[in-house]
Short mmCIF file of C-alpha atoms in Angstrom, two decimals:
data_model
loop_
_atom_site.label_atom_id
_atom_site.label_comp_id
_atom_site.label_asym_id
_atom_site.label_seq_id
_atom_site.Cartn_x
_atom_site.Cartn_y
_atom_site.Cartn_z
CA UNK L 226 -8.06 -41.48 63.49
CA UNK L 227 -6.16 -38.29 64.54
CA UNK L 228 -2.89 -39.18 62.31
CA UNK L 229 -5.39 -40.27 59.48
CA UNK L 230 -7.04 -36.54 59.80
CA UNK L 231 -3.74 -34.94 59.95
CA UNK L 232 -2.80 -36.54 56.85
CA UNK L 233 -6.07 -35.47 54.94
CA UNK L 234 -5.41 -32.11 56.09
CA UNK L 235 -1.92 -31.85 54.72
CA UNK L 236 -2.85 -33.32 51.33
CA UNK L 237 -5.76 -30.60 51.31
CA UNK L 238 -3.14 -28.03 51.85
CA UNK L 239 -3.29 -27.46 55.50
CA UNK L 240 -0.25 -26.58 57.02
CA UNK L 241 -0.66 -28.00 60.41
CA UNK L 242 -3.33 -30.13 62.16
CA UNK L 243 -6.28 -28.89 63.79
CA UNK L 244 -6.21 -28.23 67.64
CA UNK L 245 -9.37 -28.43 69.23
CA UNK L 246 -11.10 -27.60 66.07
CA UNK L 247 -8.99 -24.60 65.31
CA UNK L 248 -6.14 -24.08 62.88
CA UNK L 249 -2.88 -22.91 64.28
CA UNK L 250 -0.67 -20.10 63.27
CA UNK L 251 1.56 -21.88 61.26
CA UNK L 252 -1.45 -23.43 59.44
CA UNK L 253 -3.07 -20.11 58.63
CA UNK L 254 0.13 -18.93 57.34
CA UNK L 255 0.55 -21.93 54.92
CA UNK L 256 -3.21 -21.31 53.92
CA UNK L 257 -2.68 -17.77 53.10
CA UNK L 258 0.50 -18.61 51.33
CA UNK L 259 -1.55 -21.25 49.22
CA UNK L 260 -4.20 -18.92 48.27
CA UNK L 261 -1.75 -16.18 47.27
CA UNK L 262 0.24 -18.36 45.21
CA UNK L 263 -3.11 -19.46 43.59
CA UNK L 264 -4.17 -15.78 42.92
CA UNK L 265 -0.56 -14.99 41.69
CA UNK L 266 -0.78 -17.77 39.27
CA UNK L 267 -4.29 -17.15 38.11
CA UNK L 268 -3.14 -13.48 37.24
CA UNK L 269 0.02 -14.40 35.81
CA UNK L 270 -1.71 -17.16 33.50
CA UNK L 271 -4.31 -14.44 32.59
CA UNK L 272 -1.74 -11.95 31.55
CA UNK L 273 0.57 -14.34 29.69
CA UNK L 274 -2.76 -15.87 27.91
CA UNK L 275 -3.89 -12.59 26.96
CA UNK L 276 -0.34 -11.63 25.47
CA UNK L 277 0.11 -14.63 23.81
CA UNK L 278 -3.49 -15.55 22.57
CA UNK L 279 -5.23 -12.19 22.34
CA UNK L 280 -5.24 -11.63 18.81
CA UNK L 281 -7.10 -12.47 15.72
CA UNK L 282 -6.85 -11.64 12.04
CA UNK L 283 -10.12 -10.32 9.91
CA UNK L 284 -11.04 -8.59 7.08
CA UNK L 285 -12.23 -5.01 7.02
CA UNK L 286 -13.32 -3.86 3.62
CA UNK L 287 -10.20 -4.17 1.50
CA UNK L 288 -7.68 -4.25 4.48
CA UNK L 289 -6.66 -7.60 6.31
CA UNK L 290 -6.35 -6.18 10.19
CA UNK L 291 -5.37 -7.81 13.18
CA UNK L 292 -7.04 -7.21 16.52
CA UNK L 293 -5.21 -7.75 19.60
CA UNK L 294 -5.78 -7.02 23.32
CA UNK L 295 -3.44 -6.29 25.69
CA UNK L 296 -3.56 -5.64 29.62
CA UNK L 297 -3.30 -2.05 30.60
CA UNK L 298 -3.98 0.37 33.60
CA UNK L 299 -6.48 2.46 31.21
CA UNK L 300 -8.59 1.07 28.66
CA UNK L 301 -8.97 2.60 25.22
CA UNK L 302 -8.37 1.57 21.43
CA UNK L 303 -5.37 2.47 19.20
CA UNK L 304 -6.07 2.08 15.34
CA UNK L 305 -2.82 1.96 13.67
CA UNK L 306 -2.84 3.18 9.89
CA UNK L 307 0.62 2.64 8.43
CA UNK L 308 2.55 4.50 7.23
CA UNK L 309 0.18 7.44 8.13
CA UNK L 310 0.08 6.97 11.98
CA UNK L 311 -2.56 6.19 14.55
CA UNK L 312 -5.78 7.15 16.00
CA UNK L 313 -6.28 7.00 20.09
CA UNK L 314 -9.67 6.69 21.08
CA UNK L 315 -11.07 6.56 24.51
CA UNK L 316 -13.66 4.02 23.79
CA UNK L 317 -14.02 2.17 26.91
CA UNK L 318 -12.75 1.60 30.47
CA UNK L 319 -11.20 -1.30 32.26
CA UNK L 320 -7.84 -3.11 32.43
CA UNK L 321 -7.54 -3.96 28.47
CA UNK L 322 -6.30 -1.93 25.60
CA UNK L 323 -7.53 -2.66 21.89
CA UNK L 324 -5.20 -2.36 19.11
CA UNK L 325 -6.53 -2.66 15.58
CA UNK L 326 -3.59 -2.75 13.23
CA UNK L 327 -4.75 -2.20 9.44
CA UNK L 328 -2.18 -4.45 7.35
CA UNK L 329 -1.76 -4.86 3.76
CA UNK L 330 -4.33 -3.53 1.25
CA UNK L 331 -5.92 -6.47 -0.89
CA UNK L 332 -5.45 -5.57 -4.18
CA UNK L 333 -8.31 -7.69 -5.49
CA UNK L 334 -10.95 -6.28 -3.05
CA UNK L 335 -9.82 -2.93 -3.64
CA UNK L 336 -10.26 -3.05 -7.44
CA UNK L 337 -13.70 -4.83 -6.48
CA UNK L 338 -14.83 -1.93 -4.51
CA UNK L 339 -13.89 0.56 -7.30
CA UNK L 340 -15.43 -1.65 -9.96
CA UNK L 341 -18.88 -1.84 -8.12
CA UNK L 342 -19.97 1.44 -6.71
CA UNK L 343 -22.87 -0.29 -4.67
CA UNK L 344 -19.99 -2.47 -2.91
CA UNK L 345 -18.35 0.73 -1.47
CA UNK L 346 -21.52 1.43 0.42
CA UNK L 347 -21.64 -2.36 1.30
CA UNK L 348 -18.54 -2.67 2.45
CA UNK L 349 -18.76 0.66 4.56
CA UNK L 350 -22.13 -0.76 6.19
CA UNK L 351 -20.59 -4.32 6.95
CA UNK L 352 -17.39 -2.82 8.49
CA UNK L 353 -19.32 -2.23 11.78
CA UNK L 354 -20.43 -6.03 11.74
CA UNK L 355 -16.85 -7.33 10.81
CA UNK L 356 -15.53 -5.30 13.73
CA UNK L 357 -18.19 -6.86 16.37
CA UNK L 358 -17.50 -10.22 15.02
CA UNK L 359 -13.94 -9.84 15.17
CA UNK L 360 -14.04 -8.30 18.57
CA UNK L 361 -16.27 -11.16 19.75
CA UNK L 362 -13.79 -13.71 18.18
CA UNK L 363 -10.91 -12.13 20.14
CA UNK L 364 -12.87 -11.96 23.06
CA UNK L 365 -13.49 -15.96 23.32
CA UNK L 366 -10.01 -16.65 22.16
CA UNK L 367 -8.46 -14.30 24.75
CA UNK L 368 -10.36 -16.20 27.64
CA UNK L 369 -9.55 -19.51 26.40
CA UNK L 370 -6.06 -18.70 26.01
CA UNK L 371 -5.78 -17.21 29.49
CA UNK L 372 -7.61 -20.09 31.14
CA UNK L 373 -5.64 -22.71 29.36
CA UNK L 374 -2.13 -21.23 30.09
CA UNK L 375 -3.36 -20.78 33.71
CA UNK L 376 -4.28 -24.45 34.07
CA UNK L 377 -0.96 -25.70 32.87
CA UNK L 378 1.16 -23.56 34.92
CA UNK L 379 -1.13 -24.14 37.91
CA UNK L 380 -0.89 -28.14 37.09
CA UNK L 381 3.10 -27.59 36.95
CA UNK L 382 3.24 -25.62 40.03
CA UNK L 383 0.70 -27.33 42.58
CA UNK L 384 0.40 -30.87 41.02
CA UNK L 385 -2.93 -30.67 42.81
CA UNK L 386 -6.42 -31.10 41.00
CA UNK L 387 -8.39 -28.89 43.34
CA UNK L 388 -5.79 -26.09 43.52
CA UNK L 389 -5.44 -25.94 39.67
CA UNK L 390 -9.25 -25.91 39.25
CA UNK L 391 -9.27 -22.89 41.53
CA UNK L 392 -6.78 -21.15 39.55
CA UNK L 393 -8.42 -21.66 36.15
CA UNK L 394 -11.77 -20.53 37.52
CA UNK L 395 -10.09 -17.61 38.99
CA UNK L 396 -8.22 -16.81 35.78
CA UNK L 397 -11.66 -17.13 33.73
CA UNK L 398 -13.11 -14.61 36.27
CA UNK L 399 -10.47 -12.00 36.08
CA UNK L 400 -10.27 -12.22 32.08
CA UNK L 401 -14.04 -12.36 31.50
CA UNK L 402 -14.38 -9.68 34.24
CA UNK L 403 -12.05 -7.43 32.59
CA UNK L 404 -13.58 -7.93 29.15
CA UNK L 405 -16.96 -7.58 30.35
CA UNK L 406 -16.03 -4.40 31.79
CA UNK L 407 -14.72 -3.01 28.75
CA UNK L 408 -17.85 -4.35 27.03
CA UNK L 409 -20.06 -2.48 29.43
CA UNK L 410 -18.41 0.84 29.17
CA UNK L 411 -18.10 0.93 25.52
CA UNK L 412 -18.57 4.69 24.32
CA UNK L 413 -19.50 4.52 20.58
CA UNK L 414 -19.12 8.34 20.41
CA UNK L 415 -15.42 8.35 20.98
CA UNK L 416 -14.78 7.97 17.20
CA UNK L 417 -16.07 11.24 16.84
CA UNK L 418 -13.06 12.82 19.14
CA UNK L 419 -9.94 10.68 18.23
CA UNK L 420 -6.42 11.64 19.00
CA UNK L 421 -4.10 11.74 16.18
CA UNK L 422 -0.60 10.82 15.89
CA UNK L 423 1.98 10.67 13.32
CA UNK L 424 1.32 12.22 9.84
CA UNK L 425 -2.35 12.14 10.74
CA UNK L 426 -1.84 15.23 13.13
CA UNK L 427 -2.90 16.96 9.95
CA UNK L 428 -6.18 15.19 9.66
CA UNK L 429 -8.39 17.60 11.44
CA UNK L 430 -7.10 20.80 9.40
CA UNK L 431 -8.12 18.90 6.06
CA UNK L 432 -10.90 17.12 7.14
CA UNK L 433 -13.13 19.17 5.01
CA UNK L 434 -11.29 18.54 1.89
CA UNK L 435 -11.05 14.83 2.74
CA UNK L 436 -15.01 14.75 2.77
CA UNK L 437 -15.17 16.40 -0.50
CA UNK L 438 -12.60 14.18 -2.20
CA UNK L 439 -14.45 11.42 -0.91
CA UNK L 440 -17.61 12.83 -2.46
CA UNK L 441 -15.51 13.36 -5.60
CA UNK L 442 -14.38 9.96 -5.58
CA UNK L 443 -17.47 8.18 -5.67
CA UNK L 444 -18.49 10.01 -8.70
CA UNK L 445 -15.06 9.27 -10.02
CA UNK L 446 -15.40 5.44 -9.36
CA UNK L 447 -18.80 5.44 -10.82
CA UNK L 448 -17.39 6.76 -14.13
CA UNK L 449 -14.29 4.64 -14.24
CA UNK L 450 -16.27 1.62 -13.68
CA UNK L 451 -17.84 2.23 -17.00
CA UNK L 452 -14.87 3.29 -18.71
CA UNK L 453 -11.97 1.11 -17.93
CA UNK L 454 -13.57 -2.07 -19.08
CA UNK L 455 -15.26 -0.66 -22.13
CA UNK L 456 -12.64 -1.47 -24.93
CA UNK L 457 -15.15 -0.96 -27.55
CA UNK L 458 -14.99 2.50 -27.41
CA UNK L 459 -11.35 2.55 -27.70
CA UNK L 460 -11.54 0.66 -30.83
CA UNK L 461 -14.38 3.17 -32.11
CA UNK L 462 -12.19 5.56 -31.62
CA UNK L 463 -9.23 3.95 -33.42
CA UNK L 464 -11.28 3.87 -36.43
CA UNK L 465 -11.06 7.42 -37.03
CA UNK L 466 -7.46 7.75 -36.52
CA UNK L 467 -4.73 8.55 -39.02
CA UNK L 468 -3.94 5.32 -40.70
CA UNK L 469 -1.24 3.27 -39.53
CA UNK L 470 -0.81 -0.38 -39.74
CA UNK L 471 1.89 -2.21 -37.59
CA UNK L 472 4.17 -4.45 -39.23
CA UNK L 473 4.59 -7.90 -38.41
CA UNK L 474 7.64 -7.44 -36.80
CA UNK L 475 6.52 -4.21 -34.47
CA UNK L 476 7.37 -4.14 -31.09
CA UNK L 477 4.60 -2.34 -28.62
CA UNK L 478 5.53 -0.81 -25.36
CA UNK L 479 3.10 0.82 -22.85
CA UNK L 480 4.51 3.68 -21.25
CA UNK L 481 3.14 4.20 -17.79
CA UNK L 482 4.35 6.58 -14.83
CA UNK L 483 3.23 8.12 -11.64
CA UNK L 484 0.56 5.45 -10.36
CA UNK L 485 0.54 7.04 -7.03
CA UNK L 486 -1.40 3.86 -5.26
CA UNK L 487 -4.50 4.39 -7.71
CA UNK L 488 -5.45 0.46 -8.05
CA UNK L 489 -7.75 1.61 -10.95
CA UNK L 490 -4.80 2.30 -13.04
CA UNK L 491 -4.02 -1.63 -12.94
CA UNK L 492 -7.46 -2.32 -14.63
CA UNK L 493 -6.59 0.21 -17.35
CA UNK L 494 -3.06 -1.22 -17.72
CA UNK L 495 -4.38 -4.42 -17.77
CA UNK L 496 -7.22 -3.97 -20.68
CA UNK L 497 -4.64 -2.01 -22.59
CA UNK L 498 -1.81 -4.68 -22.34
CA UNK L 499 -4.28 -7.39 -23.40
CA UNK L 500 -6.08 -5.70 -26.15
CA UNK L 501 -3.37 -3.53 -27.75
CA UNK L 502 -0.78 -6.94 -27.82
CA UNK L 503 1.62 -5.03 -25.66
CA UNK L 504 5.28 -6.65 -25.49
CA UNK L 505 6.74 -4.49 -22.83
CA UNK L 506 5.58 -2.27 -20.18
CA UNK L 507 7.83 0.48 -18.97
CA UNK L 508 7.03 2.44 -15.98
CA UNK L 509 9.03 5.59 -15.16
CA UNK L 510 8.20 5.85 -11.47
CA UNK L 511 6.11 7.24 -8.53
CA UNK L 512 4.13 3.91 -8.09
CA UNK L 513 3.61 4.47 -4.64
CA UNK L 514 2.87 8.09 -2.52
CA UNK L 515 5.44 7.62 0.70
CA UNK L 516 7.41 4.43 -0.26
CA UNK L 517 6.58 2.62 2.87
CA UNK L 518 6.76 -0.94 3.34
CA UNK L 519 2.89 -1.55 3.62
CA UNK L 520 2.50 0.14 0.10
CA UNK L 521 4.67 -2.45 -1.22
CA UNK L 522 1.92 -4.92 -1.55
CA UNK L 523 0.45 -2.49 -4.36
CA UNK L 524 3.07 -3.83 -6.71
CA UNK L 525 1.74 -7.24 -6.65
CA UNK L 526 -0.34 -6.52 -9.73
CA UNK L 527 2.96 -6.30 -11.68
CA UNK L 528 3.10 -9.93 -11.88
CA UNK L 529 -0.32 -10.52 -13.11
CA UNK L 530 0.52 -8.55 -16.31
CA UNK L 531 2.59 -11.45 -17.57
CA UNK L 532 4.60 -9.04 -19.65
CA UNK L 533 8.07 -7.94 -19.03
CA UNK L 534 7.87 -4.69 -16.81
CA UNK L 535 10.80 -2.31 -16.62
CA UNK L 536 10.47 0.02 -13.93
CA UNK L 537 12.86 3.00 -12.45
CA UNK L 538 12.19 4.75 -9.01
CA UNK L 539 10.59 8.12 -8.82
CA UNK L 540 10.95 10.75 -6.08
CA UNK L 541 7.81 9.06 -4.06
CA UNK L 542 9.51 5.59 -4.29
CA UNK L 543 11.83 4.48 -1.69
CA UNK L 544 14.36 1.56 -1.67
CA UNK L 545 11.80 -0.70 -0.26
CA UNK L 546 9.35 0.08 -3.25
CA UNK L 547 12.09 -0.72 -5.65
CA UNK L 548 13.01 -4.08 -3.74
CA UNK L 549 9.40 -5.00 -4.00
CA UNK L 550 8.95 -4.29 -7.63
CA UNK L 551 12.15 -6.30 -8.34
CA UNK L 552 10.84 -9.36 -6.37
CA UNK L 553 7.90 -9.54 -9.27
CA UNK L 554 8.76 -12.21 -11.51
CA UNK L 555 8.76 -10.24 -14.62
CA UNK L 556 10.04 -7.18 -13.45
CA UNK L 557 13.37 -5.62 -14.23
CA UNK L 558 14.57 -2.68 -11.99
CA UNK L 559 16.98 -0.12 -13.65
CA UNK L 560 19.12 2.03 -11.79
CA UNK L 561 21.95 3.50 -13.90
CA UNK L 562 21.98 0.37 -15.81
CA UNK L 563 20.95 -1.24 -19.03
CA UNK L 564 18.44 -4.10 -20.09
CA UNK L 565 17.49 -5.84 -23.56
CA UNK L 566 13.71 -6.69 -23.73
CA UNK L 567 11.77 -7.66 -26.89
CA UNK L 568 14.81 -6.72 -28.88
CA UNK L 569 14.84 -3.20 -27.37
CA UNK L 570 17.80 -1.91 -25.47
CA UNK L 571 16.73 0.12 -22.58
CA UNK L 572 18.85 2.26 -19.99
CA UNK L 573 17.41 3.99 -16.96
CA UNK L 574 18.27 5.75 -13.70
CA UNK L 575 16.04 6.28 -10.58
CA UNK L 576 15.34 9.70 -9.10
CA UNK L 577 18.23 10.78 -6.81
CA UNK L 578 15.48 12.31 -4.45
CA UNK L 579 13.46 10.75 -2.02
CA UNK L 580 10.56 13.26 -1.19
CA UNK L 581 7.19 11.70 -0.44
CA UNK L 582 5.46 14.96 0.18
CA UNK L 583 2.89 17.40 -1.26
CA UNK L 584 5.88 20.06 -1.30
CA UNK L 585 8.06 18.49 -4.20
CA UNK L 586 8.05 21.00 -6.95
CA UNK L 587 7.99 19.53 -10.33
CA UNK L 588 10.64 20.36 -12.94
CA UNK L 589 11.15 24.12 -13.45
CA UNK L 590 9.10 25.52 -10.68
CA UNK L 591 10.93 26.50 -7.63
CA UNK L 592 13.63 23.85 -7.84
CA UNK L 593 16.77 25.15 -5.75
CA UNK L 594 20.30 25.13 -7.60
CA UNK L 595 21.15 22.15 -5.24
CA UNK L 596 18.29 20.10 -6.30
CA UNK L 597 18.74 20.99 -9.95
CA UNK L 598 22.11 20.11 -9.93
CA UNK L 599 21.38 16.81 -8.55
CA UNK L 600 18.64 15.97 -10.78
CA UNK L 601 20.46 16.97 -13.74
CA UNK L 602 23.52 15.11 -12.36
CA UNK L 603 21.71 11.71 -12.68
CA UNK L 604 21.09 12.48 -16.46
CA UNK L 605 24.73 12.83 -16.95
CA UNK L 606 25.41 9.59 -15.13
CA UNK L 607 22.89 7.79 -17.44
CA UNK L 608 24.53 9.44 -20.43
CA UNK L 609 27.78 8.11 -19.56
CA UNK L 610 26.10 4.64 -19.09
CA UNK L 611 24.35 4.84 -22.37
CA UNK L 612 27.58 5.82 -24.16
CA UNK L 613 29.27 3.04 -22.71
CA UNK L 614 26.76 0.20 -23.74
CA UNK L 615 28.03 -2.66 -25.83
CA UNK L 616 24.63 -2.38 -27.62
CA UNK L 617 22.99 1.17 -28.87
CA UNK L 618 20.49 2.15 -26.45
CA UNK L 619 17.30 2.48 -28.03
CA UNK L 620 15.17 4.15 -25.06
CA UNK L 621 16.51 5.95 -21.87
CA UNK L 622 13.97 6.48 -18.72
CA UNK L 623 14.39 9.20 -16.08
CA UNK L 624 11.68 10.20 -13.72
CA UNK L 625 11.91 13.86 -13.94
CA UNK L 626 12.22 15.58 -17.46
CA UNK L 627 14.92 17.82 -15.76
CA UNK L 628 17.32 14.88 -15.95
CA UNK L 629 16.75 14.52 -19.77
CA UNK L 630 19.01 17.23 -21.03
CA UNK L 631 22.66 15.35 -20.84
CA UNK L 632 20.99 12.54 -22.79
CA UNK L 633 20.64 14.47 -26.02
CA UNK L 634 22.50 12.84 -28.82
CA UNK L 635 23.20 9.52 -26.77
CA UNK L 636 19.65 7.60 -27.91
CA UNK L 637 16.79 8.61 -30.20
CA UNK L 638 13.92 8.57 -27.33
CA UNK L 639 13.69 9.59 -23.75
CA UNK L 640 10.57 8.74 -21.69
CA UNK L 641 10.13 10.30 -18.43
CA UNK L 642 6.88 11.22 -15.87
CA UNK L 643 6.80 13.26 -12.57
CA UNK L 644 5.20 16.49 -13.84
CA UNK L 645 1.45 14.65 -14.13
CA UNK L 646 1.30 16.39 -17.54
CA UNK L 647 1.83 14.94 -20.95
CA UNK L 648 4.58 16.59 -23.02
CA UNK L 649 6.27 15.78 -26.34
CA UNK L 650 9.29 17.43 -27.54
CA UNK L 651 12.86 17.45 -28.77
CA UNK L 652 15.89 17.99 -26.61
CA UNK L 653 18.29 20.53 -27.71
CA UNK L 654 20.35 18.80 -30.29
CA UNK L 655 24.24 18.44 -30.00
CA UNK L 656 26.06 19.09 -33.44
CA UNK L 657 26.93 15.79 -35.18
CA UNK L 658 24.87 13.93 -32.74
CA UNK L 659 21.51 11.90 -33.49
CA UNK L 660 18.07 13.87 -32.57
CA UNK L 661 16.62 12.78 -29.23
CA UNK L 662 13.14 13.07 -28.75
CA UNK L 663 11.58 13.17 -24.97
CA UNK L 664 8.35 12.05 -24.06
CA UNK L 665 6.83 12.90 -20.78
CA UNK L 666 3.85 11.07 -19.42
CA UNK L 667 1.11 12.06 -17.44
CA UNK L 668 -0.26 10.18 -14.65
CA UNK L 669 -1.41 6.71 -15.27
CA UNK L 670 -3.01 6.96 -11.52
CA UNK L 671 -4.91 9.97 -12.06
CA UNK L 672 -2.31 11.68 -9.64
CA UNK L 673 -3.56 9.44 -6.84
CA UNK L 674 -5.71 11.03 -4.17
CA UNK L 675 -4.16 14.50 -5.21
CA UNK L 676 -5.77 14.53 -8.58
CA UNK L 677 -9.18 14.56 -6.76
CA UNK L 678 -8.53 17.85 -5.13
CA UNK L 679 -9.64 19.94 -8.14
CA UNK L 680 -12.83 20.34 -9.54
CA UNK L 681 -12.20 17.88 -12.16
CA UNK L 682 -10.03 14.70 -11.27
CA UNK L 683 -6.55 14.35 -13.32
CA UNK L 684 -7.35 11.93 -15.96
CA UNK L 685 -5.54 8.78 -16.32
CA UNK L 686 -2.98 8.52 -19.17
CA UNK L 687 -0.81 6.37 -20.77
CA UNK L 688 0.78 5.88 -24.15
CA UNK L 689 1.35 2.84 -26.43
CA UNK L 690 4.68 3.28 -28.38
CA UNK L 691 5.02 1.35 -31.81
CA UNK L 692 8.83 0.43 -32.78
CA UNK L 693 9.83 -1.15 -36.18
CA UNK L 694 11.95 -3.83 -36.84
CA UNK L 695 14.81 -1.41 -36.62
CA UNK L 696 13.59 -0.32 -33.21
CA UNK L 697 12.76 3.30 -34.25
CA UNK L 698 9.50 4.90 -33.25
CA UNK L 699 7.00 4.65 -35.99
CA UNK L 700 3.54 5.91 -34.13
CA UNK L 701 2.31 6.31 -30.75
CA UNK L 702 -1.16 6.28 -29.25
CA UNK L 703 -1.91 8.61 -26.18
CA UNK L 704 -4.59 7.29 -24.31
CA UNK L 705 -6.68 9.56 -21.85
CA UNK L 706 -9.41 8.08 -19.63
CA UNK L 707 -11.67 10.28 -17.21
CA UNK L 708 -13.88 13.13 -16.59
CA UNK L 709 -16.07 13.29 -13.53
CA UNK L 710 -19.98 13.33 -14.95
CA UNK L 711 -18.81 12.28 -18.39
CA UNK L 712 -17.89 8.75 -19.77
CA UNK L 713 -14.89 9.73 -21.76
CA UNK L 714 -12.10 7.76 -23.44
CA UNK L 715 -9.73 9.45 -25.54
CA UNK L 716 -7.11 8.01 -27.95
CA UNK L 717 -5.18 10.09 -30.03
CA UNK L 718 -2.87 8.72 -32.89
CA UNK L 719 0.30 10.27 -33.85
CA UNK L 720 2.41 8.71 -36.79
CA UNK L 721 6.02 9.83 -37.07
CA UNK L 722 6.83 10.43 -41.06
CA UNK L 723 10.43 10.57 -40.45
CA UNK L 724 11.29 7.73 -37.82
CA UNK L 725 15.25 8.77 -37.91
CA UNK L 726 14.60 12.25 -37.51
CA UNK L 727 11.77 11.92 -34.74
CA UNK L 728 8.55 13.34 -34.42
CA UNK L 729 7.88 17.04 -35.63
CA UNK L 730 7.64 18.68 -32.23
CA UNK L 731 8.96 21.81 -30.58
CA UNK L 732 12.33 21.61 -28.74
CA UNK L 733 12.20 21.58 -25.12
CA UNK L 734 13.96 24.47 -23.13
CA UNK L 735 17.59 23.45 -21.89
CA UNK L 736 17.30 22.76 -18.14
CA UNK L 737 19.08 25.52 -15.99
CA UNK L 738 21.47 24.75 -13.30
#
C-alpha cells in the first residue's frame, strides 16, 4: 500500500513520498519548482500569444486600421498616422499598450464621404462604435491566442493534463486580468491631451486653422457633391461657347495637374473623361502631398479611368509615387523620355526636386540661383531628348513652368502645372524655329487642404485640348469647378484661329538663372 501511494504521489508531481504525513525537503523543492514552471510557462504563453494573436483589422471611416496589443510596463495608446507621425495618449493603466495604426485610405469610401455630406457626420458618430467593437474583438482574440499557446507549450513540456490545465487557467487569469485592469482604468479625456510625434509636433500651433479648414471643407463638400456630377450644367455652358465642331479624327486630351490628394478631383476627372470622350489624360505632377508610401494608394483611381494616363513626377511626388503610378495598367510615366499615345508623340521629364513642404516657392518667387539652374536644367535635358526623338514631338511635359524656356522651338506645345494658377502664353520664339505655346494648368485638386486655408477654396481646374488629324491644337476648353456658397461650373472655350502659329496669347517672360 505504501509503494502504491508513493507511485501516485510521483505521478501527481510530488518529488518524494510522504513521511509521517509530511512532505520531505526535497519534495517541497520539487513542488515549488513545478509551480514556478507552471507560472513561467503561463506568463510566456500569455506574452507569446499576445504578440502573435493580439491584432485585428477594422474599418474606421475611410481608413483600414490595425489594432494591436503588446505587453508593456505602463499602459497607454499610440495612434500611428502615416506619414504625419503619431499621437501618444495616456489612456489607461495596466501592463498592456494599445496601438491603432491607420492604414491605406480607401478611395471609394473617401469619395462616398465627400459625395454625401450626411455620411461624414454618420462616419464621425460611428467611429467610436467602430473602435469599441474593434477593441472588444481584439481583447477576445488576445485572450484566446494567449490561452491556446499556453496550453500547447504546457502540453509539450509537462505532458500532464492537470498541470497543462493549471497553466492554461493561469494564463487566462493573467491575460484577462491585464485587459480588465486596462478597461477599468480607461481615461476618455486623454484624447484631449495627446503628445505629438513626427510632423504632428506642429499640430497644436495650427489647431485653430485646422478647425477652420474643417468647417470650410464641410461647406466645400456640400457644394461639390452637387457640382461634380452635374454634367447638364457643363453642356448648358457649352451651348453659349464659340462654335467649334470637332472633326471625326479629333484627338481629345485632358490636362490635369496638382491633385494634392483631393479625392474629389477624381470624380471630376471621371465625369469629364466620360462625357467629353477623352482619349488621353495627361498629368503634370503633384498627385500627392508628401510622396509617402501610404499615399501611393491614392493613385489607384487611375486604373478606373480606362484611358491612357501619361504622368510626370512633381516636386511633391517621390520615386515611390511614380512607381505606384507606373503599376497602374493604363499609366505611362515619363522621365526624360517619349511615348506615342492616340497618335500623339509626348515627351516629359519629372521635377528635379523633392520638396514636400509648404515652403516650396512657385516659379519666379524666391527661387535661389541654384534651384533655378536645377529647374531650368531639366528643361534643357528634355529639349535634347525632344530634338533627338525619331518622331516629331507634339507635346512636352514639365512640372514647373520655369523649366519650359529651353523647349522653345522644339515642339508646338508645352504643358506644365505647379503654380496652382492657370496661364496660357507663348515662349520667346527662337529665330527660324516653330512657335511654342505654354499652357500652365491650375490645381485639379483645388490645391488640397492648402486650398481651404483662404477665405474661399481654390477652385478645381482642368483643360480639354482638341487636336486635329495633323496633331495641331485646334481649340481648348478651360473647366473650373468650385466656389464656397455658390453652385458654379464654368467652361470657357478658346478656338485657335491659326493652329500652326498657336493661340494669340502674350509671350511669357524668359526665366532668369
